[in-house]
Coordinates of N, CA and C in Angstrom, one line a residue:
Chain A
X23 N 0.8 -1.2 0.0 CA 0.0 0.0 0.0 C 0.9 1.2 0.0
X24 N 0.9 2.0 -1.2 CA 1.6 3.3 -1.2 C 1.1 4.3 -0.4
X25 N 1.8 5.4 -0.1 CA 1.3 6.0 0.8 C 0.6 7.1 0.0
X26 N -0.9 7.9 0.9 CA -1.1 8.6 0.4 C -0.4 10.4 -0.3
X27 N -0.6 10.7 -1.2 CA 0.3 11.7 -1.4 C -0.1 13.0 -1.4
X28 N 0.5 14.2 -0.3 CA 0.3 15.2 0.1 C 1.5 16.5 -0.7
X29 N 1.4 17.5 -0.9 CA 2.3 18.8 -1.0 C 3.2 18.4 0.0
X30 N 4.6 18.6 -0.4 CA 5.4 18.7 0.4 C 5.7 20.0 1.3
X31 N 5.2 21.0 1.1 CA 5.1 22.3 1.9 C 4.1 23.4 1.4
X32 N 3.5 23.7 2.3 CA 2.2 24.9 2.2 C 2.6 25.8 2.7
X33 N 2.7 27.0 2.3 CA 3.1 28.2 3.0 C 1.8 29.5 3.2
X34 N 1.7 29.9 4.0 CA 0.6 31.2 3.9 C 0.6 32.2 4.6
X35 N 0.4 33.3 4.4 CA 0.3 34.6 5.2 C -0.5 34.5 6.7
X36 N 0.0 35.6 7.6 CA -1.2 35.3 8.9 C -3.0 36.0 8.2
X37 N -3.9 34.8 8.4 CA -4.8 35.4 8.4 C -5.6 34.9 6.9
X38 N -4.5 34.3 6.0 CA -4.6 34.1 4.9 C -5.2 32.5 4.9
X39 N -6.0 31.4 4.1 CA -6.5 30.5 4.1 C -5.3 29.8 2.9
X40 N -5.5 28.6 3.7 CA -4.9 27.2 2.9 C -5.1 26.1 3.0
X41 N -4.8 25.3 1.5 CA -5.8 23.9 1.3 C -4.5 23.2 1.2
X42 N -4.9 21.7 1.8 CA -3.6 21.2 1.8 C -4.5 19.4 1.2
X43 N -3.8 18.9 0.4 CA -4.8 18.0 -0.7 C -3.9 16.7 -0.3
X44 N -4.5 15.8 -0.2 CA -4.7 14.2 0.0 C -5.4 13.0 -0.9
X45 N -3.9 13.2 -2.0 CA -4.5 12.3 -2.5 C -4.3 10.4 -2.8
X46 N -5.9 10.2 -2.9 CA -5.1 8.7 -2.4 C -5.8 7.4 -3.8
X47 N -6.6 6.5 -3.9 CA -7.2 5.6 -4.6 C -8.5 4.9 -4.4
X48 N -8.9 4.2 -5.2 CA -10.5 3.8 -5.1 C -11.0 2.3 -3.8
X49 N -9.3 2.3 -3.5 CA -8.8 1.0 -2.0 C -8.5 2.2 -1.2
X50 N -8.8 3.4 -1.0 CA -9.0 4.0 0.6 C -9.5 5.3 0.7
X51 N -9.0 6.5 0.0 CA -9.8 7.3 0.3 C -11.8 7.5 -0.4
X52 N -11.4 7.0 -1.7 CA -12.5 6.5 -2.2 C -13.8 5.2 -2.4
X53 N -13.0 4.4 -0.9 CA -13.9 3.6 -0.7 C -14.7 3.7 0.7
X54 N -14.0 4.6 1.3 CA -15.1 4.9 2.7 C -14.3 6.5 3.1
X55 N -15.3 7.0 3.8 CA -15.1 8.1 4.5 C -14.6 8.1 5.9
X56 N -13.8 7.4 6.2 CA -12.7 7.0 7.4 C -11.2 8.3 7.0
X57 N -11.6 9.2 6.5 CA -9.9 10.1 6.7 C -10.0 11.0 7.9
X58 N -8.4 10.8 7.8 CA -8.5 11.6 9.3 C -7.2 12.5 9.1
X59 N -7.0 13.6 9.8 CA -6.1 14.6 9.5 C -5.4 14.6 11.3
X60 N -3.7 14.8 11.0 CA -3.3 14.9 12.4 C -2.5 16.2 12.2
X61 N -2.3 16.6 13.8 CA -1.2 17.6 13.6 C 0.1 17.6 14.6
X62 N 1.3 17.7 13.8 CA 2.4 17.1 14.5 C 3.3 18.3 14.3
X63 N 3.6 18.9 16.0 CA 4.7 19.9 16.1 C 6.1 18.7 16.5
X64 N 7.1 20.1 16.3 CA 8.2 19.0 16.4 C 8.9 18.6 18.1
X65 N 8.7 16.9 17.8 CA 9.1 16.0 18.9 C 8.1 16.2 19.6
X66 N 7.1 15.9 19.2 CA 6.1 15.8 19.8 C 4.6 14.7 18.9
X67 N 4.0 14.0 19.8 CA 3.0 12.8 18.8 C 1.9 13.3 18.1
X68 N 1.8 13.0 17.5 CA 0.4 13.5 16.5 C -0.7 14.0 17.3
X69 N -1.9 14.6 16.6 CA -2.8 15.2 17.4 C -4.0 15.0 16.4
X70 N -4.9 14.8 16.7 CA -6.4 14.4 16.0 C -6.7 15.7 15.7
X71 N -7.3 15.6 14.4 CA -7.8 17.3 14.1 C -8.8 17.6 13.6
X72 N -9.1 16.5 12.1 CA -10.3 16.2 11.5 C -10.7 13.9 11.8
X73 N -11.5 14.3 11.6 CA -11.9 12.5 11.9 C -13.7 12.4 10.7
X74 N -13.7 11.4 10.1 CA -15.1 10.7 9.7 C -14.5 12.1 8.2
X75 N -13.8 12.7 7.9 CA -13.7 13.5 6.8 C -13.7 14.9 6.9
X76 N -15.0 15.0 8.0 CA -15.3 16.5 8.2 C -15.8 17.2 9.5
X77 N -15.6 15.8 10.6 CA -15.8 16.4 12.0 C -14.3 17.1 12.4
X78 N -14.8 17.7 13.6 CA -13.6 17.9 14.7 C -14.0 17.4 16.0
X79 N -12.4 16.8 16.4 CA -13.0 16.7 18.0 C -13.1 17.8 18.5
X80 N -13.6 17.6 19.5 CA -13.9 18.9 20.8 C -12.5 19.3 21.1
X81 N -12.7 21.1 21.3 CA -11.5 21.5 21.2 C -10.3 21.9 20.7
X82 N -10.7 21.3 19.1 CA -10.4 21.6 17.9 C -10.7 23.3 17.5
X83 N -9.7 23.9 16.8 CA -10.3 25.4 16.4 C -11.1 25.0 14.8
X84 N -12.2 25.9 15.1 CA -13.3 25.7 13.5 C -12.5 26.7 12.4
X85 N -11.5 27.1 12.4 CA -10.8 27.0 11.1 C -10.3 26.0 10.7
X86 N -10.3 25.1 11.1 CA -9.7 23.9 10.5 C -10.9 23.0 9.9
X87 N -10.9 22.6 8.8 CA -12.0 21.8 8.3 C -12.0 20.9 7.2
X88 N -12.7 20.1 6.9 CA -11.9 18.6 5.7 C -13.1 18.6 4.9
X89 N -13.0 18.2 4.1 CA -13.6 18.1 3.0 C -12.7 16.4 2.0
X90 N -13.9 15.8 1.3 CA -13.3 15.0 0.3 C -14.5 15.2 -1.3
X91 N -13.6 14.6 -2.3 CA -14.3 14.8 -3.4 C -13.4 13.2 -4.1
X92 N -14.5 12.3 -4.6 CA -14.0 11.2 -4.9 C -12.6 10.0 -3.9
X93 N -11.4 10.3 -4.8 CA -10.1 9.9 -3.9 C -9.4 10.6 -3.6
X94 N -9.7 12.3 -3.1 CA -8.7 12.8 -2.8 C -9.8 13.6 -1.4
X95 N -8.7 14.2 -0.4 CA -9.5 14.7 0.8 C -8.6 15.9 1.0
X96 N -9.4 16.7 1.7 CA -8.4 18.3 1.8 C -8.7 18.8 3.3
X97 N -8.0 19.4 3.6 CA -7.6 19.8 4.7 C -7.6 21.2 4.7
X98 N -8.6 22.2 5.3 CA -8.2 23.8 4.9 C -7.8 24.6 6.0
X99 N -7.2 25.4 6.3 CA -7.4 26.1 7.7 C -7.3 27.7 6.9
X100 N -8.2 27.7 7.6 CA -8.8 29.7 7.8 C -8.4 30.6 8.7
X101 N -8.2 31.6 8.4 CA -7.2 32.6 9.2 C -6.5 32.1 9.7
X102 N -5.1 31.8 8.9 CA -3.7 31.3 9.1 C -3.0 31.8 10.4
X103 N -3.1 31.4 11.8 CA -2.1 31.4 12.6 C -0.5 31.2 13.3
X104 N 0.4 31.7 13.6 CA 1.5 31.6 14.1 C 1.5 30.1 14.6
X105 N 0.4 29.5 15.1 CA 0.5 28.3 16.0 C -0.1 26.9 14.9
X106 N -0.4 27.2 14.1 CA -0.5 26.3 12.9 C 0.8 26.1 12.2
X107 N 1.8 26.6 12.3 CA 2.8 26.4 12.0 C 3.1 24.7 12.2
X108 N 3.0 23.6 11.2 CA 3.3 22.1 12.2 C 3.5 21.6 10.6
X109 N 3.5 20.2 11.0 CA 3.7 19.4 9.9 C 2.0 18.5 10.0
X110 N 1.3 18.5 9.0 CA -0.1 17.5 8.8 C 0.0 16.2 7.7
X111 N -0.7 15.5 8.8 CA -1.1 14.0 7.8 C -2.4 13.9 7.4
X112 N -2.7 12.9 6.6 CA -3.6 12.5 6.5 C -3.4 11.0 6.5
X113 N -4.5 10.3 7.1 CA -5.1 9.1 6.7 C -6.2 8.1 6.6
X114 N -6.4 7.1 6.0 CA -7.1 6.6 5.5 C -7.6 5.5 5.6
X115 N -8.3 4.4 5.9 CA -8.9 3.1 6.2 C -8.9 2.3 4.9
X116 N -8.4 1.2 4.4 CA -8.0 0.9 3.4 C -9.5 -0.7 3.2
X117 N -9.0 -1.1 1.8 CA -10.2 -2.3 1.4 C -9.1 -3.5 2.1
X118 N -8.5 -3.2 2.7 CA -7.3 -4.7 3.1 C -7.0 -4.5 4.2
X119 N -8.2 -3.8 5.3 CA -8.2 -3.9 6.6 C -6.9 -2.9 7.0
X120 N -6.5 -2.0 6.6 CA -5.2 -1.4 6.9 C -5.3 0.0 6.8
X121 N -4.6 0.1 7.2 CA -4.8 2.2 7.4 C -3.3 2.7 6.3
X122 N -3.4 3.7 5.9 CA -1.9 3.8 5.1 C -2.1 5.5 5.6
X123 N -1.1 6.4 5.6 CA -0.6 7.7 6.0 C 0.2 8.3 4.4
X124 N -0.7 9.4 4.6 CA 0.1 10.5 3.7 C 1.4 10.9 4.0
X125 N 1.6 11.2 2.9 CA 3.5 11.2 3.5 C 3.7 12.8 4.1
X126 N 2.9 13.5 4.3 CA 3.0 14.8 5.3 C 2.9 16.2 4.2
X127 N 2.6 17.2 4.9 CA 3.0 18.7 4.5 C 3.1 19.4 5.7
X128 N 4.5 20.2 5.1 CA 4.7 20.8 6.6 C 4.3 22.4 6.0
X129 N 3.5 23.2 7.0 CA 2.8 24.3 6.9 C 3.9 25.4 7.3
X130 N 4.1 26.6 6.9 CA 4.8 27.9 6.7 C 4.3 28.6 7.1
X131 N 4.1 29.7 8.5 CA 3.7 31.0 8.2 C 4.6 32.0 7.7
X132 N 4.1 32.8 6.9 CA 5.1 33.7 6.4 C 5.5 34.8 7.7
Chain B
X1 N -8.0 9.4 29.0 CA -7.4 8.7 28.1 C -5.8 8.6 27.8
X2 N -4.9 7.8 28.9 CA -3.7 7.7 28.3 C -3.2 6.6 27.8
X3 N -2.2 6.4 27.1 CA -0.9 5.9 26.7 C 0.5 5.6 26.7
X4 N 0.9 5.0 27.3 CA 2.7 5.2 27.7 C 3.5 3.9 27.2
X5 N 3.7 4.4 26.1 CA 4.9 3.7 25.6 C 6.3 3.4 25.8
X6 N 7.0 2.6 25.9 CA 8.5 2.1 26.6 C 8.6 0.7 25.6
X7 N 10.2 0.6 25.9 CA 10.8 -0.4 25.5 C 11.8 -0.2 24.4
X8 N 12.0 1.2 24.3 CA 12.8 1.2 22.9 C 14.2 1.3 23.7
X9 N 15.1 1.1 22.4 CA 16.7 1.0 22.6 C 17.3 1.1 21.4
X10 N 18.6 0.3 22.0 CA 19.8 -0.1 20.8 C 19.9 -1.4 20.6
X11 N 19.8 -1.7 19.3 CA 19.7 -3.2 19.0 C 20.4 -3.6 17.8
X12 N 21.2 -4.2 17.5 CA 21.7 -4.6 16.4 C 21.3 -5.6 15.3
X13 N 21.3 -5.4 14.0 CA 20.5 -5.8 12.9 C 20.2 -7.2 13.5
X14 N 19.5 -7.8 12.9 CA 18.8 -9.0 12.9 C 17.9 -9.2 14.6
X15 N 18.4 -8.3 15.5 CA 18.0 -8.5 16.6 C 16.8 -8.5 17.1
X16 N 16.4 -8.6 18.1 CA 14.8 -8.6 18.6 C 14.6 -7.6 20.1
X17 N 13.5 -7.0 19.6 CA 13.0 -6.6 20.9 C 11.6 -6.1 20.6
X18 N 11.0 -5.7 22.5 CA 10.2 -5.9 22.2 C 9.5 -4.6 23.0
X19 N 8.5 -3.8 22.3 CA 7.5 -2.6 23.0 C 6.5 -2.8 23.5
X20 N 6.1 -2.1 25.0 CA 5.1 -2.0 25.4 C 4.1 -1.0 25.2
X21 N 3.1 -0.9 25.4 CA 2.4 -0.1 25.3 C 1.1 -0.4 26.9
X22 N 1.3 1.1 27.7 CA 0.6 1.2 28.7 C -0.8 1.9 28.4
X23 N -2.1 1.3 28.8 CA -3.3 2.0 29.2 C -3.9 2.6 30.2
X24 N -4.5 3.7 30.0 CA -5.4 3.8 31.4 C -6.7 4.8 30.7
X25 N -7.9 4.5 31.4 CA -8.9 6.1 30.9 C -9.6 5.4 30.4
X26 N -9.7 4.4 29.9 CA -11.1 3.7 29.3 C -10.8 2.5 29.3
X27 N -12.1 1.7 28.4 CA -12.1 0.2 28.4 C -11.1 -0.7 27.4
X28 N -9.8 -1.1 28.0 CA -9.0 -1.1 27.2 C -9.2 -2.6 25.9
X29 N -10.2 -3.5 26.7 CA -10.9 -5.0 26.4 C -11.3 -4.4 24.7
X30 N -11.9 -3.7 24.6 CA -13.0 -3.1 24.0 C -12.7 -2.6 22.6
X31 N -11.3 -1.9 22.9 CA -10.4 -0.9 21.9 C -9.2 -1.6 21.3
X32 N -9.5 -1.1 20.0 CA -8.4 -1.7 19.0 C -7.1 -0.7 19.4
X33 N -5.6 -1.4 19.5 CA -4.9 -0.2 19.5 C -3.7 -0.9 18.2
X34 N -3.3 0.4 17.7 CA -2.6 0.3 16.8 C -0.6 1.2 17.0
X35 N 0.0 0.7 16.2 CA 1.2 0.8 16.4 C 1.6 1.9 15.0
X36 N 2.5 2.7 15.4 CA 2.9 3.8 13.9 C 4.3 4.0 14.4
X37 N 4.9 4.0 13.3 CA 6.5 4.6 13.8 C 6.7 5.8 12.4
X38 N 7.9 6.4 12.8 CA 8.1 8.1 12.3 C 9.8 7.2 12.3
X39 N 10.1 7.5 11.0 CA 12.1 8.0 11.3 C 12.2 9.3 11.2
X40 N 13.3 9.7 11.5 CA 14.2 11.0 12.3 C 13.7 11.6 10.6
X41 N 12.9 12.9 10.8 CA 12.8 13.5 9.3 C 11.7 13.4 8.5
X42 N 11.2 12.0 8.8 CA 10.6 11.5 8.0 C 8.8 11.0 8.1
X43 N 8.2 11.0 7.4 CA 6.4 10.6 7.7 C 6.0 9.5 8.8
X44 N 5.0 9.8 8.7 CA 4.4 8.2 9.6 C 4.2 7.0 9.0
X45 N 4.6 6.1 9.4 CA 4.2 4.7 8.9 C 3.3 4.2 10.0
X46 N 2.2 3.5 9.1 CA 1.3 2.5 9.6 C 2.0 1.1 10.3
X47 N 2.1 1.1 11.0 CA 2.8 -0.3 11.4 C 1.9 -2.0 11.8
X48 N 0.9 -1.6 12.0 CA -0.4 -2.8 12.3 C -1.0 -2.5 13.6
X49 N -2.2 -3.5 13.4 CA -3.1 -3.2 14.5 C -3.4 -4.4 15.2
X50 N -4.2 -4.6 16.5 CA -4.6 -5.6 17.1 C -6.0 -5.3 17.8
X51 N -6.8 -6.2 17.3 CA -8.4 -5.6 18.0 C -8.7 -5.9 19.1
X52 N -9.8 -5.3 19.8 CA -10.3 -5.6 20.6 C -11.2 -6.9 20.7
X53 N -12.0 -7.2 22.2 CA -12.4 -8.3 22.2 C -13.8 -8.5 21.4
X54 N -14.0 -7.4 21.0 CA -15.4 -7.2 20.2 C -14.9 -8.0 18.8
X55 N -13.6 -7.5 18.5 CA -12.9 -8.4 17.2 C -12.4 -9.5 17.2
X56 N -12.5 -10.0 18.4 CA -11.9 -11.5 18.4 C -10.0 -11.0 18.7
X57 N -9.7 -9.8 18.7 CA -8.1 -9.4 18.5 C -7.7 -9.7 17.3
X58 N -8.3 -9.4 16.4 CA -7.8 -10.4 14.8 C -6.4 -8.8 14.8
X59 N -5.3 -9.3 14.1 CA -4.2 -8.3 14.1 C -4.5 -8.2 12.2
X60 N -3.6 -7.4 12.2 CA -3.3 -6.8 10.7 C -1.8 -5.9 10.8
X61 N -0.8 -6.1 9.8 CA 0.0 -5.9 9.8 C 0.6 -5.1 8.5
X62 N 1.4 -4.2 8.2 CA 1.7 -3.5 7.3 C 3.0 -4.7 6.5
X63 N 3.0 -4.1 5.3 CA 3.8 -5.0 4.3 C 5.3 -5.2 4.7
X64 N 5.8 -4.2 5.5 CA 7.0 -3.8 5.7 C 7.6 -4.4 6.8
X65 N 7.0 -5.0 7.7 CA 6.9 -5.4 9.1 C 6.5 -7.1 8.9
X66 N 5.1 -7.5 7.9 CA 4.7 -8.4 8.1 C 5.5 -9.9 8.3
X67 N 5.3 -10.8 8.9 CA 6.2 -12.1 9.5 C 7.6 -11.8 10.3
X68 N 7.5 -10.3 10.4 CA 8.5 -9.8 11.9 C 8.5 -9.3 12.7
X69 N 7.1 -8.9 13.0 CA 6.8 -8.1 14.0 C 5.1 -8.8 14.7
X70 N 4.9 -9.0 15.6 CA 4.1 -9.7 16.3 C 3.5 -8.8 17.3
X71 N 2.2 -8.1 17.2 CA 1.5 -7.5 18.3 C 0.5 -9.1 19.1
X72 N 0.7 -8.6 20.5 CA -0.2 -9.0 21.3 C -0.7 -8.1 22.4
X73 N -1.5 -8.4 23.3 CA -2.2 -7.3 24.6 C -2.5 -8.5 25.7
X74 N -2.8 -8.3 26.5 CA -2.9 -8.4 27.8 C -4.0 -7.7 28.5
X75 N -5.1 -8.1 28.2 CA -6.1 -7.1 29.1 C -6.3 -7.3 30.8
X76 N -6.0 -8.5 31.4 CA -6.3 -8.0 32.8 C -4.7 -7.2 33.1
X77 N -3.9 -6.4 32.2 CA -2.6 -5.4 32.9 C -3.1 -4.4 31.8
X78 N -4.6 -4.2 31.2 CA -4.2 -3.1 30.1 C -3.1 -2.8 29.3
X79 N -2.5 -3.7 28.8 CA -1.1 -3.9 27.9 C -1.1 -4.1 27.1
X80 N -0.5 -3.1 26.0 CA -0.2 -3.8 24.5 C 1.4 -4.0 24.4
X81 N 1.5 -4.8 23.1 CA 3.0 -5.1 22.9 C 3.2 -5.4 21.2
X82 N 4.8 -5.0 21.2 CA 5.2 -4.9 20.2 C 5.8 -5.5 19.5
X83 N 6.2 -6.9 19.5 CA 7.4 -8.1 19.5 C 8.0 -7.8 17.9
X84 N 9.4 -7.3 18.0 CA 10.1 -7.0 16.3 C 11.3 -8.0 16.9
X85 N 11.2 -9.1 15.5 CA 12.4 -9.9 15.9 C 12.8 -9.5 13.9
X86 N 14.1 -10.0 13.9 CA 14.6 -9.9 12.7 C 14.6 -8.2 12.3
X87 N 14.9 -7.5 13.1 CA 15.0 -6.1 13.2 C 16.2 -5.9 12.2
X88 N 15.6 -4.4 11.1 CA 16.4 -4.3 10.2 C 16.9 -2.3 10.3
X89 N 18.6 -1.7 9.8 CA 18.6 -0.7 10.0 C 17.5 0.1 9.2
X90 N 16.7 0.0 8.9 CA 15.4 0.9 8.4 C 14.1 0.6 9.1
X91 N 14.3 -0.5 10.4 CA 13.2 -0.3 11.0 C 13.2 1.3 12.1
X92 N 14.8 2.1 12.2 CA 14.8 2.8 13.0 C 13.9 3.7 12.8
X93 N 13.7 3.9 14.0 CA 12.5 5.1 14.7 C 11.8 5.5 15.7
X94 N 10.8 6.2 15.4 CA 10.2 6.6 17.1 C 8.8 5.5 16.7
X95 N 8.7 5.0 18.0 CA 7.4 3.8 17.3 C 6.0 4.8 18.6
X96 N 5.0 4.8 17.8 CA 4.1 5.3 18.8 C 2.8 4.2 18.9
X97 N 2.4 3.9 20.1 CA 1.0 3.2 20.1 C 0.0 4.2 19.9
X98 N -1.5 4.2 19.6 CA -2.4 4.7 19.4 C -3.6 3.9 19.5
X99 N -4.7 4.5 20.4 CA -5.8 3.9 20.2 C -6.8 4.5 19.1
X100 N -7.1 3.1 18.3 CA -8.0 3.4 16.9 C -9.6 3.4 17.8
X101 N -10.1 4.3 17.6 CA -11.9 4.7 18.0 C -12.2 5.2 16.4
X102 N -13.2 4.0 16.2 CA -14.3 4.4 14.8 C -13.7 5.0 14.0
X103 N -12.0 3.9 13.7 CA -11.5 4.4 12.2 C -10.9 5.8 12.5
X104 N -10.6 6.4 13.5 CA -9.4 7.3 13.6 C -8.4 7.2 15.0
X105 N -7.6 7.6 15.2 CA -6.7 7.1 16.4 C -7.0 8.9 17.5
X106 N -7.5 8.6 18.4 CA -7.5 9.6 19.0 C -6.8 9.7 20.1
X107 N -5.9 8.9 20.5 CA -5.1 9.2 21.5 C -4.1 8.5 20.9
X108 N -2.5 9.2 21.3 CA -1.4 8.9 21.2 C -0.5 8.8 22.6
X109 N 0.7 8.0 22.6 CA 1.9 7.5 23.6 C 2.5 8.6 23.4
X110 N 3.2 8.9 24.1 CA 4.7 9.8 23.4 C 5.6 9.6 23.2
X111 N 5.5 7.7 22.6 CA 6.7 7.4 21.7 C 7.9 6.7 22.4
X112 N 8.0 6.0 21.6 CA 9.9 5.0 22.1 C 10.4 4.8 20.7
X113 N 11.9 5.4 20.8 CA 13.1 5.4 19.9 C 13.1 4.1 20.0
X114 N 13.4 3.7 18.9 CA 14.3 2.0 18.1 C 15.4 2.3 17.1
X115 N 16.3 2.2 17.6 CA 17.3 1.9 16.7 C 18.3 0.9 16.4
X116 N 18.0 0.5 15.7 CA 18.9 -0.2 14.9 C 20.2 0.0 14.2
X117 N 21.2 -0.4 15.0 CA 22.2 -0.2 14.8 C 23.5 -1.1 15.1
X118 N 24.8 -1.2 14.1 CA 26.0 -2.0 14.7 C 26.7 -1.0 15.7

């Protein structure tokens, strides 16, 4: 299972909105609505952000939001903050009982 | 809901060892938990899972790991584990447990280094 494939870096102004794209195949992102988005500062473990495609857990800021269209899923966050600064995954629930991970983008504020 | 992972080290190619993974915060019987490692730089890998008793514990294992790496758990100690025998220098990394709830992992360990090395 390859991994799913993300931008290798997003960059954006403070305040400024950015989509960060997840794309994967008709064996995971396009066979169920199982993506999930994490956020990883450095040396430090992932963090749940989006879940089911387009929830948040509680706690979560509502600039952050997912969307999917076929096999690919997106990740947007709205008014770009200093503390969004991290590296994001995506992943995915696969037809062969397996989960596979986007290989990452790491986010820039300018 | 926590997680506490241990067990990592220095180990030399072909070698074996083995990770634990600690529970507390909910019903650990119940919950699938799953295993990911990160190298120094580099993305997350899926490493496999092991279910809960709702699943019978059926495991699943990633292509990369499969027939060398062996999860099991221990529910009356809330314990998961990680058994890597035939350990290779590209298994190095930080290995994290995670509990999978409804197809996403909402809680994470903070991780044990593996390295592999002469």
């Amino acid at each position: 299972q390859s991994a799913l494939t993300q931008p290798a870096s997003v960059s954006g102004s403070p305040g400024q909105s950015i989509t960060i794209s997840c794309t994967g195949t008709s064996s995971d992102i396009g066979a169920y609505n199982y993506v999930s988005w994490y956020q990883q500062h450095p040396g430090k473990a992932p963090k749940l952000i989006v879940y089911g495609v387009d929830s948040r857990p509680s706690g979560v800021s509502h600039r952050l939001s997912g969307s999917k269209s076929g096999s690919a899923a997106f990740l947007t966050i709205s008014g770009l903050q200093a503390e969004d600064e991290a590296d994001y995954y995506c992943t995915s629930y696969t037809t062969t009982t397996a989960f596979v991970f986007g290989s990452g983008t790491r986010v820039t504020v300018l | 809901v926590q997680l506490v992972d241990s067990g990592g080290g220095l180990v030399q190619p072909g070698g074996s060892l083995k990770l634990s993974c600690a529970a507390s915060g909910f019903t650990f019987s119940d919950s699938a938990i799953h295993w990911v490692r990160q190298a120094s730089g580099k993305g997350l890998e899926w490493v496999g899972r092991i279910g809960g008793k709702p699943n019978n514990y059926a495991t699943t294992y990633g292509a990369s790991v499969k027939g060398r790496f062996t999860l099991s758990r221990d529910d009356s100690k809330n314990t998961a584990s990680l058994q890597m025998n035939g350990l290779k220098v590209e298994d190095t990394a930080v290995y994290y447990c995670t509990r999978n709830y409804n197809f996403f992992f909402d809680s994470w360990g903070q991780g044990t280094l593996v390295t592999v090395s002469t």
